[in-house]
XYZ file of C-alpha atoms in Angstrom:
655
model
C -0.078 0.063 0.158
C 1.398 3.346 -0.956
C 1.939 6.236 1.579
C 0.177 9.430 1.063
C 2.091 12.488 0.506
C 5.563 11.210 0.833
C 7.486 14.326 -0.098
C 11.034 14.852 -1.260
C 11.775 18.505 -1.532
C 14.345 19.535 -4.139
C 14.090 23.429 -3.759
C 14.804 25.900 -0.862
C 11.347 27.359 -1.306
C 8.318 25.733 0.809
C 5.440 24.283 -1.247
C 2.304 26.167 -0.958
C 0.330 23.166 -0.243
C 2.296 22.364 2.828
C -0.316 23.386 5.645
C -1.548 20.336 7.421
C -5.277 19.664 8.367
C -6.425 17.732 11.274
C -9.032 15.405 10.265
C -12.161 17.638 11.294
C -10.267 20.811 10.491
C -12.560 21.537 7.458
C -15.685 20.920 9.477
C -14.614 23.200 12.295
C -13.981 26.198 10.085
C -10.216 25.881 9.906
C -10.205 25.314 6.250
C -9.666 28.942 5.601
C -6.422 28.447 7.565
C -5.429 25.771 5.204
C -6.483 27.965 2.388
C -4.079 30.692 3.721
C -1.282 28.428 3.852
C -1.874 26.819 0.434
C -2.109 30.243 -1.165
C 1.118 31.483 0.408
C -0.592 34.376 2.124
C 1.933 36.851 3.658
C 4.603 35.834 1.817
C 5.047 38.713 -0.872
C 7.582 41.249 -0.734
C 7.012 45.059 -1.151
C 6.501 46.726 -4.419
C 5.691 50.012 -5.659
C 2.062 50.674 -6.665
C 1.732 50.111 -10.440
C 1.440 53.203 -12.802
C 0.156 52.411 -16.351
C 0.832 48.789 -17.223
C 3.064 45.990 -15.636
C 3.113 42.209 -15.772
C 4.945 39.050 -14.360
C 5.042 35.514 -15.757
C 5.275 32.255 -14.492
C 7.073 29.689 -16.644
C 7.552 25.763 -16.764
C 8.629 23.555 -19.415
C 7.408 25.606 -22.482
C 4.019 26.579 -20.589
C 3.680 29.989 -19.253
C 0.880 32.091 -17.585
C 1.189 35.790 -17.525
C -0.410 38.331 -14.994
C -0.798 41.884 -15.988
C -2.149 45.309 -15.010
C -3.488 47.189 -17.877
C -4.817 50.734 -17.167
C -5.333 49.539 -13.834
C -7.277 46.346 -14.595
C -6.137 42.930 -14.104
C -5.595 40.624 -16.970
C -3.983 37.253 -17.669
C -3.122 34.950 -20.545
C -1.416 31.602 -21.133
C 0.634 29.995 -23.757
C 2.157 26.606 -24.664
C 5.561 26.579 -26.530
C 4.803 29.965 -27.950
C 1.355 29.255 -29.074
C -1.720 30.933 -27.284
C -3.801 28.834 -25.070
C -5.783 31.609 -23.534
C -5.979 35.188 -24.947
C -5.768 38.214 -22.840
C -8.743 37.642 -20.374
C -10.225 39.571 -17.376
C -9.633 38.776 -13.721
C -11.629 39.935 -10.714
C -14.035 39.440 -7.875
C -17.327 41.107 -7.248
C -18.479 41.624 -3.543
C -22.093 41.842 -2.450
C -21.922 45.585 -2.032
C -20.776 46.081 -5.687
C -17.243 46.637 -5.046
C -15.279 45.038 -8.111
C -11.815 43.876 -7.101
C -9.512 43.979 -10.092
C -10.963 46.858 -12.041
C -8.529 49.619 -10.529
C -5.647 48.100 -8.736
C -2.124 49.010 -7.379
C 0.481 46.334 -6.821
C 1.681 46.333 -3.334
C 3.901 43.146 -3.140
C 5.220 40.439 -5.150
C 6.782 37.203 -4.777
C 8.141 34.285 -6.778
C 9.010 30.371 -6.073
C 9.906 27.391 -7.822
C 8.775 23.998 -6.210
C 10.081 20.602 -7.546
C 8.969 17.496 -5.509
C 7.364 14.297 -5.696
C 4.770 12.417 -3.789
C 3.078 9.185 -3.773
C -0.819 8.972 -3.630
C -2.587 6.127 -2.003
C -3.980 5.152 -5.223
C -3.818 6.610 -8.665
C -2.784 6.799 -12.376
C 0.970 6.775 -11.122
C 2.744 5.524 -8.017
C 4.659 8.807 -7.925
C 3.429 12.375 -8.779
C 5.820 14.948 -9.982
C 4.885 18.405 -8.479
C 6.991 20.885 -10.398
C 5.835 24.526 -10.792
C 6.876 28.398 -10.831
C 4.485 30.669 -9.034
C 4.098 34.265 -9.067
C 2.352 36.058 -6.471
C 0.952 39.803 -6.496
C -0.489 41.355 -3.486
C -2.891 44.068 -4.535
C -4.967 47.078 -3.194
C -8.202 48.175 -4.670
C -7.597 51.819 -5.327
C -11.417 52.848 -4.517
C -12.093 50.905 -1.438
C -8.702 50.425 -0.013
C -9.426 46.452 0.097
C -6.220 44.300 0.023
C -6.106 41.163 -2.114
C -3.796 39.094 -4.089
C -3.615 36.657 -7.265
C -1.399 33.546 -7.545
C -0.586 32.249 -10.795
C 1.326 28.827 -11.350
C 2.931 27.377 -14.534
C 3.512 23.489 -14.768
C 4.798 21.600 -17.576
C 1.141 20.014 -17.744
C -0.808 23.538 -17.648
C -1.462 26.666 -15.684
C -3.516 27.678 -12.702
C -4.527 30.795 -11.009
C -6.506 31.862 -7.623
C -7.468 34.835 -5.659
C -6.593 35.573 -2.048
C -8.699 38.038 0.107
C -6.026 39.429 2.432
C -7.954 41.647 5.089
C -8.801 40.108 8.175
C -12.625 39.648 9.069
C -15.172 38.487 6.472
C -16.122 38.997 2.898
C -19.263 38.447 0.926
C -18.454 37.397 -2.659
C -21.288 37.776 -5.158
C -19.408 36.800 -8.459
C -16.011 35.584 -9.661
C -15.132 37.803 -13.020
C -12.458 35.274 -14.393
C -12.894 34.971 -18.217
C -11.254 32.290 -20.677
C -10.762 34.156 -24.079
C -9.799 31.343 -26.410
C -8.166 31.823 -29.845
C -10.081 31.867 -32.988
C -11.336 28.628 -34.118
C -11.811 26.965 -30.776
C -14.251 24.328 -30.359
C -15.469 23.550 -26.940
C -17.181 20.165 -25.604
C -20.098 21.342 -23.661
C -22.238 19.080 -21.313
C -24.397 19.826 -18.203
C -25.281 17.290 -15.565
C -25.949 14.023 -17.377
C -26.409 15.312 -20.787
C -24.343 14.222 -23.721
C -21.644 16.484 -25.063
C -22.304 19.203 -27.677
C -19.426 20.437 -29.868
C -19.859 24.132 -30.131
C -18.205 27.472 -30.285
C -17.529 29.059 -27.107
C -20.466 31.609 -27.442
C -22.894 28.933 -28.445
C -23.198 27.032 -25.024
C -26.764 25.845 -24.963
C -29.013 27.479 -22.663
C -30.090 25.103 -19.987
C -31.797 25.066 -16.494
C -35.209 26.049 -15.170
C -36.672 28.738 -13.156
C -35.644 26.664 -10.036
C -31.937 25.989 -11.148
C -29.158 28.185 -12.386
C -30.340 28.988 -15.773
C -28.413 30.275 -18.952
C -25.735 29.240 -21.415
C -23.906 27.227 -18.833
C -21.738 24.192 -18.998
C -20.045 22.126 -16.100
C -16.506 21.545 -15.579
C -14.268 19.781 -16.797
C -14.766 21.722 -19.960
C -12.418 20.581 -22.933
C -11.608 23.027 -25.634
C -9.795 22.144 -29.026
C -7.633 24.851 -30.402
C -6.556 25.778 -33.710
C -3.117 24.296 -34.431
C -3.662 21.171 -32.542
C -3.349 22.175 -28.943
C -6.169 20.897 -26.489
C -7.004 22.279 -23.159
C -9.294 21.290 -20.311
C -10.562 23.756 -17.838
C -10.940 22.278 -14.274
C -11.158 23.367 -10.545
C -9.254 22.174 -7.640
C -9.012 23.025 -3.831
C -12.706 24.056 -3.540
C -13.463 24.652 -0.005
C -16.113 26.928 1.588
C -16.952 28.052 -1.842
C -19.594 27.214 -4.645
C -18.991 25.084 -7.645
C -17.823 26.879 -10.865
C -19.584 26.543 -14.180
C -18.635 28.431 -17.167
C -20.954 30.709 -19.441
C -20.998 32.146 -22.800
C -20.839 35.749 -23.189
C -23.188 37.709 -25.481
C -21.071 39.647 -28.103
C -17.821 37.979 -27.184
C -17.643 34.892 -29.385
C -14.484 33.256 -28.034
C -15.121 34.060 -24.297
C -16.309 31.896 -21.572
C -16.979 33.548 -17.935
C -16.976 32.208 -14.452
C -20.226 31.413 -13.113
C -20.502 30.596 -9.295
C -23.544 28.276 -8.652
C -26.360 29.677 -6.714
C -28.481 26.706 -6.771
C -27.756 23.030 -6.454
C -27.550 21.134 -9.674
C -31.287 20.122 -9.682
C -32.530 22.974 -7.699
C -33.043 21.293 -4.319
C -32.151 23.288 -1.091
C -31.900 26.912 -0.437
C -30.640 29.387 -3.023
C -27.415 31.103 -2.263
C -26.755 34.190 -4.383
C -23.640 35.232 -2.351
C -21.125 33.403 -0.140
C -19.562 34.915 2.973
C -15.990 33.809 3.759
C -13.726 34.395 6.849
C -10.717 36.241 5.553
C -7.786 35.871 5.012
C -9.276 33.345 2.337
C -8.079 31.653 -0.865
C -10.528 30.885 -3.504
C -10.318 27.467 -5.473
C -7.860 27.145 -8.169
C -8.869 27.509 -11.630
C -6.726 25.100 -13.741
C -6.146 24.865 -17.412
C -4.809 21.485 -18.270
C -2.907 21.624 -21.595
C -1.824 19.051 -24.073
C 0.344 19.617 -27.222
C -1.585 16.428 -28.407
C -4.856 14.938 -27.193
C -2.994 11.926 -25.934
C -0.733 14.261 -23.813
C -3.915 15.724 -22.301
C -4.721 12.600 -20.721
C -1.358 12.048 -19.176
C -1.304 15.652 -17.649
C -4.467 15.255 -15.575
C -2.363 15.078 -12.333
C -2.152 18.880 -12.343
C -5.472 18.875 -10.559
C -4.282 16.605 -7.789
C -1.106 18.770 -7.437
C -3.137 21.839 -6.818
C -5.252 20.150 -4.037
C -4.522 20.068 -0.361
C -2.615 17.327 0.862
C -3.907 14.354 2.535
C -5.280 14.987 6.046
C -5.475 11.334 6.995
C -2.595 9.889 8.867
C -3.450 6.273 8.283
C -4.572 5.321 4.847
C -3.743 1.540 5.128
C -7.523 0.762 5.100
C -8.194 2.454 1.934
C -8.188 -0.070 -0.822
C -9.319 0.605 -4.535
C -11.147 -2.239 -6.329
C -13.804 -3.788 -8.469
C -17.378 -4.035 -7.370
C -20.329 -6.163 -8.298
C -23.911 -4.918 -7.557
C -26.280 -7.491 -6.176
C -30.172 -7.844 -6.429
C -31.950 -7.223 -3.361
C -32.148 -10.537 -1.549
C -30.087 -12.620 0.784
C -29.435 -15.067 -1.805
C -28.394 -12.633 -4.364
C -25.916 -11.226 -1.838
C -24.287 -14.664 -0.924
C -24.181 -15.524 -4.592
C -22.528 -12.103 -5.340
C -19.787 -12.771 -2.654
C -19.150 -16.044 -4.395
C -18.945 -14.341 -7.724
C -16.815 -11.735 -6.425
C -14.197 -14.239 -5.272
C -14.365 -16.271 -8.393
C -14.051 -13.280 -10.392
C -11.247 -11.295 -8.704
C -13.365 -8.443 -7.384
C -13.066 -6.822 -4.094
C -16.568 -5.646 -3.147
C -20.260 -6.322 -3.521
C -22.777 -3.658 -3.205
C -26.459 -3.369 -2.344
C -27.959 -0.506 -4.197
C -31.216 1.564 -3.944
C -34.061 -0.077 -2.344
C -32.090 -2.344 0.319
C -33.740 -0.365 3.039
C -37.008 0.434 1.036
C -37.944 3.001 -1.437
C -35.287 5.487 -1.428
C -37.393 8.584 -2.051
C -40.195 7.748 0.604
C -37.918 6.022 3.154
C -35.573 8.199 5.266
C -34.594 5.371 7.764
C -31.394 3.692 6.200
C -30.609 1.555 9.274
C -33.032 -1.429 8.587
C -32.712 -3.625 5.677
C -35.920 -5.003 3.955
C -37.172 -8.377 4.928
C -35.640 -10.056 1.875
C -32.176 -9.301 3.028
C -30.469 -10.795 5.890
C -27.774 -8.086 5.913
C -25.806 -9.493 8.888
C -25.465 -13.011 7.327
C -24.293 -11.422 4.061
C -21.784 -9.102 5.597
C -20.283 -11.957 7.902
C -20.001 -14.215 4.763
C -18.530 -11.452 2.638
C -15.908 -10.774 5.547
C -15.213 -14.375 5.836
C -14.335 -14.391 2.157
C -12.362 -11.262 2.023
C -14.951 -9.277 0.336
C -15.879 -5.871 1.279
C -19.612 -4.660 1.281
C -20.810 -1.194 -0.028
C -24.392 0.091 0.800
C -26.244 2.685 -1.038
C -27.782 5.626 0.797
C -30.036 8.402 -0.694
C -29.020 11.814 0.598
C -32.675 11.984 2.026
C -31.564 9.538 4.794
C -28.431 11.352 5.605
C -29.900 13.499 8.298
C -27.356 12.221 10.811
C -24.355 11.021 8.711
C -22.200 10.570 12.035
C -24.725 8.193 13.742
C -25.411 6.364 10.530
C -21.819 5.879 9.503
C -20.908 4.848 12.899
C -23.697 2.171 12.765
C -22.492 0.870 9.221
C -18.767 0.558 10.659
C -20.353 -1.530 13.476
C -21.916 -3.724 11.064
C -18.650 -4.301 9.139
C -19.637 -2.193 6.076
C -16.467 -0.973 4.186
C -18.007 1.678 1.898
C -21.037 3.780 1.081
C -22.396 5.076 -2.233
C -24.319 8.223 -1.624
C -27.097 9.028 -4.063
C -28.422 12.201 -5.451
C -25.805 14.426 -4.224
C -26.642 17.538 -5.947
C -23.522 19.626 -6.011
C -23.446 23.372 -6.588
C -23.754 25.778 -3.540
C -21.270 26.538 -0.975
C -23.489 24.792 1.598
C -23.246 21.624 -0.641
C -19.592 22.035 -1.123
C -19.054 22.039 2.616
C -21.403 19.242 3.028
C -19.644 16.853 0.607
C -16.410 17.557 2.452
C -18.061 17.054 5.836
C -19.597 13.602 4.714
C -16.098 12.636 3.274
C -14.395 13.624 6.666
C -17.101 11.739 8.750
C -16.645 8.642 6.675
C -12.828 8.819 7.357
C -13.462 8.916 10.870
C -15.056 5.449 10.663
C -12.772 4.245 8.019
C -15.301 3.950 5.199
C -14.918 4.665 1.615
C -17.246 7.129 -0.198
C -18.658 7.026 -3.738
C -20.747 10.245 -4.412
C -23.308 9.790 -7.087
C -25.182 12.016 -9.476
C -24.559 15.638 -10.268
C -21.259 16.063 -8.352
C -17.921 17.477 -9.981
C -14.417 16.827 -9.019
C -12.078 19.292 -7.308
C -9.221 17.280 -6.373
C -10.435 16.146 -2.861
C -9.629 12.527 -3.394
C -6.102 13.667 -2.513
C -7.261 15.290 0.798
C -9.632 12.658 1.753
C -8.325 9.483 -0.159
C -11.506 7.708 1.016
C -13.556 9.958 -1.272
C -12.553 7.378 -3.846
C -14.935 7.935 -6.644
C -17.801 10.144 -7.882
C -20.259 10.348 -10.913
C -20.858 13.598 -12.548
C -21.181 12.185 -15.938
C -23.659 10.901 -18.602
C -23.242 7.230 -17.348
C -22.714 4.083 -19.315
C -25.924 2.535 -17.857
C -27.616 4.983 -20.063
C -25.931 3.114 -23.075
C -24.514 6.317 -24.760
C -22.661 6.219 -27.979
C -19.275 5.071 -28.776
C -18.422 8.758 -29.542
C -19.402 9.693 -26.027
C -17.333 7.013 -24.472
C -14.079 8.051 -26.346
C -14.737 11.842 -25.384
C -14.773 11.058 -21.696
C -10.890 10.243 -21.382
C -10.315 13.861 -22.578
C -13.062 15.530 -20.854
C -14.711 14.568 -17.381
C -11.957 12.036 -16.460
C -9.242 14.822 -16.760
C -10.944 16.249 -13.438
C -10.747 13.194 -11.501
C -12.062 9.683 -10.635
C -15.120 8.592 -12.566
C -17.732 5.914 -11.628
C -18.503 4.689 -15.102
C -20.229 1.324 -14.839
C -19.082 -1.279 -17.204
C -21.843 -2.994 -19.083
C -20.200 -6.005 -20.411
C -22.374 -8.449 -22.353
C -25.416 -6.055 -22.472
C -27.696 -6.315 -25.494
C -28.524 -2.427 -24.946
C -24.905 -1.656 -25.426
C -24.194 0.494 -28.515
C -20.697 -0.718 -28.621
C -18.808 -4.230 -28.814
C -17.989 -6.255 -25.866
C -14.249 -5.387 -26.460
C -15.086 -1.840 -26.362
C -16.558 -2.220 -22.958
C -13.706 -4.233 -21.757
C -11.099 -1.620 -22.880
C -12.813 0.759 -20.494
C -11.265 -0.834 -17.536
C -7.597 0.416 -18.622
C -8.644 3.509 -20.621
C -10.462 5.331 -17.722
C -9.286 6.093 -14.483
C -11.691 4.451 -12.046
C -10.246 3.428 -8.666
C -13.625 2.174 -7.795
C -14.920 0.086 -10.917
C -18.371 -1.453 -11.060
C -18.281 -4.309 -13.275
C -21.092 -6.502 -14.806
C -23.723 -4.073 -14.549
C -27.430 -5.299 -14.598
C -26.503 -8.805 -14.587
C -26.418 -11.753 -11.931
C -23.717 -14.303 -11.399
C -25.656 -16.992 -13.186
C -25.322 -15.249 -16.582
C -21.684 -16.165 -16.468
C -22.162 -19.636 -15.139
C -20.501 -20.949 -18.384
C -17.310 -19.090 -18.881
C -16.668 -20.418 -22.297
C -19.600 -18.164 -23.575
C -17.940 -15.044 -22.239
C -14.117 -14.995 -23.321
C -13.620 -11.476 -21.855
C -13.902 -12.694 -18.267
C -10.132 -13.416 -17.635
C -9.484 -9.775 -18.560
C -11.843 -8.670 -15.920
C -10.478 -11.143 -13.419
C -6.875 -9.515 -13.787
C -7.294 -5.974 -14.534
C -6.547 -3.798 -11.452
C -7.924 -0.303 -10.772
C -4.803 1.427 -9.298
C -1.595 1.758 -11.202
C 2.195 2.342 -11.004
C 2.578 3.870 -14.409
C 0.096 5.304 -17.055
C 0.867 6.209 -20.727
C -1.760 7.510 -23.301
C -0.395 6.074 -26.526
C -2.770 7.688 -28.972
C -5.952 9.623 -29.028
C -8.288 12.188 -30.649
C -11.312 13.413 -28.571
C -14.452 11.967 -29.859
C -12.653 9.638 -32.192
C -10.201 6.984 -30.458
C -8.130 6.492 -27.484
C -5.152 4.061 -26.483
C -3.951 3.849 -22.875
C -1.603 1.551 -21.446
C -1.228 1.261 -17.680
C 1.152 -0.690 -15.456
C 0.554 -2.665 -12.191
C 3.777 -4.271 -11.042
C 5.420 -5.889 -14.053
C 2.239 -6.187 -16.001
C 0.734 -3.859 -18.470
C -2.825 -3.329 -19.487
C -3.723 -1.862 -22.780
C -7.149 -0.611 -23.779
C -8.145 0.836 -27.082
C -11.494 2.323 -28.033
C -12.957 3.853 -31.365
C -16.028 5.609 -32.371
C -18.491 4.322 -34.771
C -15.769 4.331 -37.380
C -13.549 0.985 -37.666
C -9.958 1.909 -37.569
C -6.586 0.213 -37.030
C -3.974 2.041 -34.733
C -0.232 1.099 -34.939
C 1.044 1.383 -31.408
C 4.850 0.959 -30.648
C 5.424 -1.073 -27.390
C 8.532 0.850 -26.562
C 7.204 1.556 -23.036
C 7.882 -2.245 -22.155
C 10.941 -3.269 -20.268
C 13.752 -5.428 -21.654
C 12.947 -9.104 -22.525
C 9.971 -10.605 -24.023
C 6.196 -10.521 -22.990
C 3.185 -12.564 -23.590
C 0.526 -10.548 -25.062
C -2.920 -11.911 -24.471
C -5.448 -9.901 -27.030
C -9.076 -9.472 -26.610
C -10.239 -8.212 -29.831
C -13.292 -7.470 -32.108
C -14.187 -10.574 -34.351
C -16.295 -10.190 -37.447
C -18.741 -7.192 -36.692
C -22.302 -8.370 -35.983
C -25.630 -6.815 -37.146
C -25.514 -4.652 -33.977
C -22.046 -3.749 -32.331
C -23.003 -5.821 -29.026
C -23.312 -8.841 -31.229
C -19.597 -8.491 -32.475
C -17.785 -11.443 -30.763
C -14.729 -11.278 -28.775
C -11.810 -12.970 -30.339
C -8.730 -14.147 -27.812
C -5.252 -14.565 -29.349
C -1.544 -14.454 -27.885
C 1.532 -13.625 -29.472
C 5.274 -12.853 -28.216
C 6.161 -9.080 -28.325
C 9.130 -6.943 -26.921
C 9.760 -3.277 -26.642
C 10.746 -3.249 -30.383
C 7.221 -4.522 -31.368
C 4.527 -2.347 -33.036
C 1.034 -3.701 -32.586
C -1.518 -3.131 -35.358
C -4.591 -2.811 -33.215
C -7.758 -3.363 -35.367
C -11.140 -2.159 -34.102
C -14.649 -2.759 -35.478
C -17.195 0.144 -35.501
C -17.783 1.237 -31.851
C -15.163 -1.515 -31.009
C -11.911 -1.783 -29.074
C -9.235 -3.991 -27.890
C -8.267 -5.113 -24.394
C -4.676 -6.460 -24.213
C -2.682 -7.867 -21.113
C 1.282 -7.733 -21.554
C 2.857 -10.171 -19.108
C 6.717 -10.616 -18.897
C 7.469 -14.188 -20.336
């Protein structure tokens, strides 16, 4: 088991994310202190007030972000290898009294630092994460009100990030964030809200969505991916969101290439109170606004750990109990639970789960402490424990009136994880609630998987038991292959993604090999498999040649490499666990062959077990899986052929 945040400093400057939290610090209101430490508040050196225009740039590995004052107004822009990622764009915060911080400022202090370190996550895409950046800091004074605030910018090789810091002691009430993202001409964005499909539009053409009871307008959720003229690709994400509402982006009338920050005032589906403003204790650091950048589409996928690097370090002293793994959902009976345990043992899974309905109808039952008569839960949990299988229980948010008592009860039963349903993220209150649930679950050593319209913000680093979340049009809705090969470059950039794999389903719009490849292509530390199925379906393994792949494939990795990709068209990802590599490839509705060099392999020979598409069926799901083996080395180039909506799954074991 990896240790969390095992740091190796290689610079004299102290990292901005070094402030430690107690387990319950966030819940007790001390998150603002962490935000202060994470923002480097009070570290800037004196500077003369700006007159006219001035600028400062952070650079790292060909990526740069520039902060400037132009005629008193704050601006920023970003580049990669001399090519524009974000054109000159506005910065600022509007307070509830109408004060705009950023429209007329003086620079009162500045600072710079370079950090280069590595750390080891509890689970992840890679066993070691490189955190290497240059940061520039400006302390500022609003000329009209005298309010002191600051802006921090960071350049990584993998992208750029910025955040605001409110410096005066006391409180501040934020009404709007005025950050804009002006993209170059010819940009296309992949817009999606809630569980809708992606729409490819110009930045000024985000569809109007929402109702009178929700945030309404030309709004898109994060992560938001943009393809830029010239081949660059960028993904806007947020990280380190604490005591603050969730960020969306909005088209701006009359500004064709511009997206503007929008702080959510409603929860995603309009439940709960409306919060048009957010009052914070100052000094206070806002969440990071991150732009992950790739010179190629494949590189974008490999640069996703930028979001984690911006998040606060783990607050958990002991993470030995946090175990990623594969999950099977059982039907709602004792017999199904026991059979599910046996199936998990036979198929190399780590968990079973009882989903909605195990304690009664989820929208009319608010007592999640008693199982329905059909389920002898103590017997199932006892049997599962004896077989080394953990149990997850689903809980609708309506039953979370006393999470501390409920989680404590589940722990006493021997439960290992909770899947929370209809967690409609959005307002600052919901941000606080999500963090509180994760923290409370951690006290009882319970894993958390949050479902429905929640969005990632890097907190799986801070609370590693917050192991997965949904926030995506799920595979159980049987989307198109095009949707599936968009996700690696969009939603999955922001963080873990609970995307159930529907192998062997007649409702699939893809081949079975395409479904299999998801287990390597997507980053899913908690991976639900065999959705909508029961163990008896697979009673004759000879009918299901893909089963050995699912038996073997892990969910946490020592090394990951994206070998090829184009958003919405195709993707190929290789991930290593120990000495074995797992390679997944997926295509859209177009058949194609990818030539993939295996230069990432070590020395010696490897046995490649290849699960590929056979002769295409009338419908993609009817395309058989064909299994073959061959010997390969690092000098081999594999020609990977895929049927329409197809894929390949390949295991590469040292011979």
